[in-house]
Amino acid sequence: MTSPSDFYGQTSSGEVTGHAYAAQSSTRVNARLVRDGAGVRLLADNGDVLYAGSPTSREHVSGGPILMRFGEDWTFDTDDVKGANLLLGPSSDSWLSNLEVWHPRLIAVLALCCLGVFAVWQWGLGLLVAVAIALTPAALVSSMDTGNMAAMDRLFADPTELSQTDQIMVRDVFENIKAHAPDAPYGDYTLLFRKADQIGPNAFALPGGTVVVTDALVEEFGDPDILAGILGHELAHVSERHSLHQLYRSLSIYVLVALVAGDVGPILEDVLLEGSALASLAYSREHEASADIIGVKTAFAAGYDPAALADFFEALSHDHGDGGPEWRSTHPSNADRIETIKKLAAEQ
Amino acid sequence: MDTRDTFQVQFKGDAQTYFGIWIVNLMLSIVTLGIYSAWAKVRTKKYFAQNTTIDGRRFDYHATGKQILIGRVIVVAALILYSVLSAIPVVGIILALGFIGVGPYLINRSLKFNARMTSFSGLRFGFDGTFWHALKVFLLYPVLCLFTLYLAWPFVARAQQRYYVKNHRYGTAQFDFESGVGPFYKALVFAAFWAVGVVIAITAVFFGPALAAGQLFGEDSIWVTSDLMTVVPVLIIVIAVLPAGFIYRAYIRNAVYAAASVQGGHEFTSTVKPLALVGIAITNALAVMLSLGLMLPWTHVRMSRYLARNTYITVNGTLDAFVGAQEEEVSALGDAFTDFEGIDVDFAL
């Protein structure tokens, strides 16, 4: 870079022409910025001194004029960017204007964009999610459980119709699994029974540690070994904070995309959102796979047959099919899960 | 003075310069995890404003990156709180209702901020809309319109445009808006004609032969034997719905400019051609897609140039005579809100 003394004459004299505007008026005054023995002044065309002294501020966006402010009373703009810079010396943010010039170096800027997106995707999101989880109060997570249960009971879940013996059997398995599962991050694990035929044989965990088992699951798969595998899997979702990860991850993506939306335009914004939605499915499948692994280990540690979970998925595939291609699904394919579980079980 | 001069709006931005600004903005926004996007927005708006002139006088945009960033931080924090709390069902409903109440307030704040931050010929714009009026035109009227099966929509559209225009000021000079509802019906009818006409044409081309051959339904129906189920909806959106939207906007723009005036007898004219606008919009979208986004700056410049070229202002006397007044500060909170909700409140030029 050229040093100011080479180019920008603090010693030179000269002038640039432009327009001056008084505060609170649209009146355009033909004016010139003059530098001579008497210093820098803003002069009207008729010779009136509008302001004596250097501009109090100056700004320039590539391709635009130089805009100067002279105290509270006058602004002055000129298209003679070079002339003004020669007169006043380089401005402090000229590096930005220099970077923006149409030049092969912009290819490097473009490459940095792609690299940046990759880095944000790979590490940035994880960082944001970790910070958000650290900042989330435990009481909030527990109230998500209560709120969701209340909504479910109103919408599609009824009190359980399971016999006391069945309930006690499942509870025993649950207590055993709980004793060998990783610690619950937000309050204790609790087991609830619900009759919810709409969702079939099913079990799911809420972020605060509530695990719900449907009547249909106990009726169709009443085997303690299978239940142990399923409960181990659900507790793993809780201990690994999987649902919070997914919530914060999708929020972070939404916010980041919204921040650059003005710059990427509506078409690319859609591509980004759709693409990240697909990629989030991969993230969800990763969570399912990791819950399978932890669940199998927990079931084994609690003294159950770890391979039983594979039987469950085989039965599920048989009854309900394997459902669509994997890349469009939140869960890994049953075939993959069966294979992984069998392999894990063999290793225990 | 009673001289009347008509000036064409000039836009002298070029795609090369804007490309540099755009790609550097994007790069800095990405590497700062979105923080720089506030300054990026300011730089982009300055570029477009400063390169738009009437009679050699510039527009300008005066918000600072810091102002925009503070607004955005507050909105993002509220958004995160909102999504986390929405997971608690009852709270979610209360929040959604509160959101409806706050919406018009924030839209007003955003309009006010953008007007205050925009200047022309060294003098700032202003906006003075009230909460109840905004609630009426943005929420109440559209909901009531539902009961007319949207046949009364042009009245709602006119009320919104009138609210927008009439509450703007240039310095202390008030904008005015005087229009019958006719032009608004015209916009809707022409847009609807296009959409319906194209849908009929598509149906005839794709399903006519099948209908003649009796293959529309049954074992060997074209639904089963071809990809029409995926192709036809896309075609309908691309050549029926999207162009209809631009046709509508072109007529509305011309109607609003014809209806608007500024105190002192200054008037506006917009001569946008609906089909030309459709052509530009569609080729722009294609250019963005085929260039993986790299042509985006070119498309923005091209659209701005077309709109400027078709906008005129007829000045009664001189543009020198406007004055301003001291005004209170406005924060960028509403602006950040409309950015995130994708609501477009830019001063229409």
PDB file of N, CA and C in Angstrom, chain B residues 26 41 73 78 86 92 223 296 331 349:
ATOM      1  N   LEU B  26     -20.982 -11.101   2.098  1.00  0.00           N
ATOM      2  CA  LEU B  26     -21.366 -12.478   2.384  1.00  0.00           C
ATOM      3  C   LEU B  26     -20.248 -13.188   3.139  1.00  0.00           C
ATOM      4  N   LYS B  41     -25.927  -5.214   5.590  1.00  0.00           N
ATOM      5  CA  LYS B  41     -27.216  -4.651   5.182  1.00  0.00           C
ATOM      6  C   LYS B  41     -27.081  -3.145   4.927  1.00  0.00           C
ATOM      7  N   VAL B  73     -30.147  -8.539  17.636  1.00  0.00           N
ATOM      8  CA  VAL B  73     -29.854  -9.342  18.829  1.00  0.00           C
ATOM      9  C   VAL B  73     -31.119  -9.499  19.663  1.00  0.00           C
ATOM     10  N   ALA B  78     -35.577 -12.887  21.449  1.00  0.00           N
ATOM     11  CA  ALA B  78     -37.016 -13.086  21.610  1.00  0.00           C
ATOM     12  C   ALA B  78     -37.470 -14.323  20.849  1.00  0.00           C
ATOM     13  N   SER B  86     -42.631 -22.069  23.363  1.00  0.00           N
ATOM     14  CA  SER B  86     -43.755 -22.630  22.607  1.00  0.00           C
ATOM     15  C   SER B  86     -43.874 -24.127  22.813  1.00  0.00           C
ATOM     16  N   GLY B  92     -47.549 -21.385  24.673  1.00  0.00           N
ATOM     17  CA  GLY B  92     -47.438 -21.181  23.235  1.00  0.00           C
ATOM     18  C   GLY B  92     -48.609 -20.389  22.693  1.00  0.00           C
ATOM     19  N   TRP B 223     -51.779 -40.904 -14.954  1.00  0.00           N
ATOM     20  CA  TRP B 223     -51.250 -40.665 -13.603  1.00  0.00           C
ATOM     21  C   TRP B 223     -50.249 -41.743 -13.238  1.00  0.00           C
ATOM     22  N   LEU B 296     -26.732 -13.151  -8.709  1.00  0.00           N
ATOM     23  CA  LEU B 296     -27.702 -12.415  -7.904  1.00  0.00           C
ATOM     24  C   LEU B 296     -27.473 -10.903  -7.926  1.00  0.00           C
ATOM     25  N   SER B 331     -35.378   3.261  17.343  1.00  0.00           N
ATOM     26  CA  SER B 331     -34.463   2.123  17.367  1.00  0.00           C
ATOM     27  C   SER B 331     -34.786   1.193  16.203  1.00  0.00           C
ATOM     28  N   LEU B 349     -39.459   2.478  -4.451  1.00  0.00           N
ATOM     29  CA  LEU B 349     -39.012   3.317  -5.551  1.00  0.00           C
ATOM     30  C   LEU B 349     -38.652   2.445  -6.752  1.00  0.00           C
TER      31      LEU B 349
END
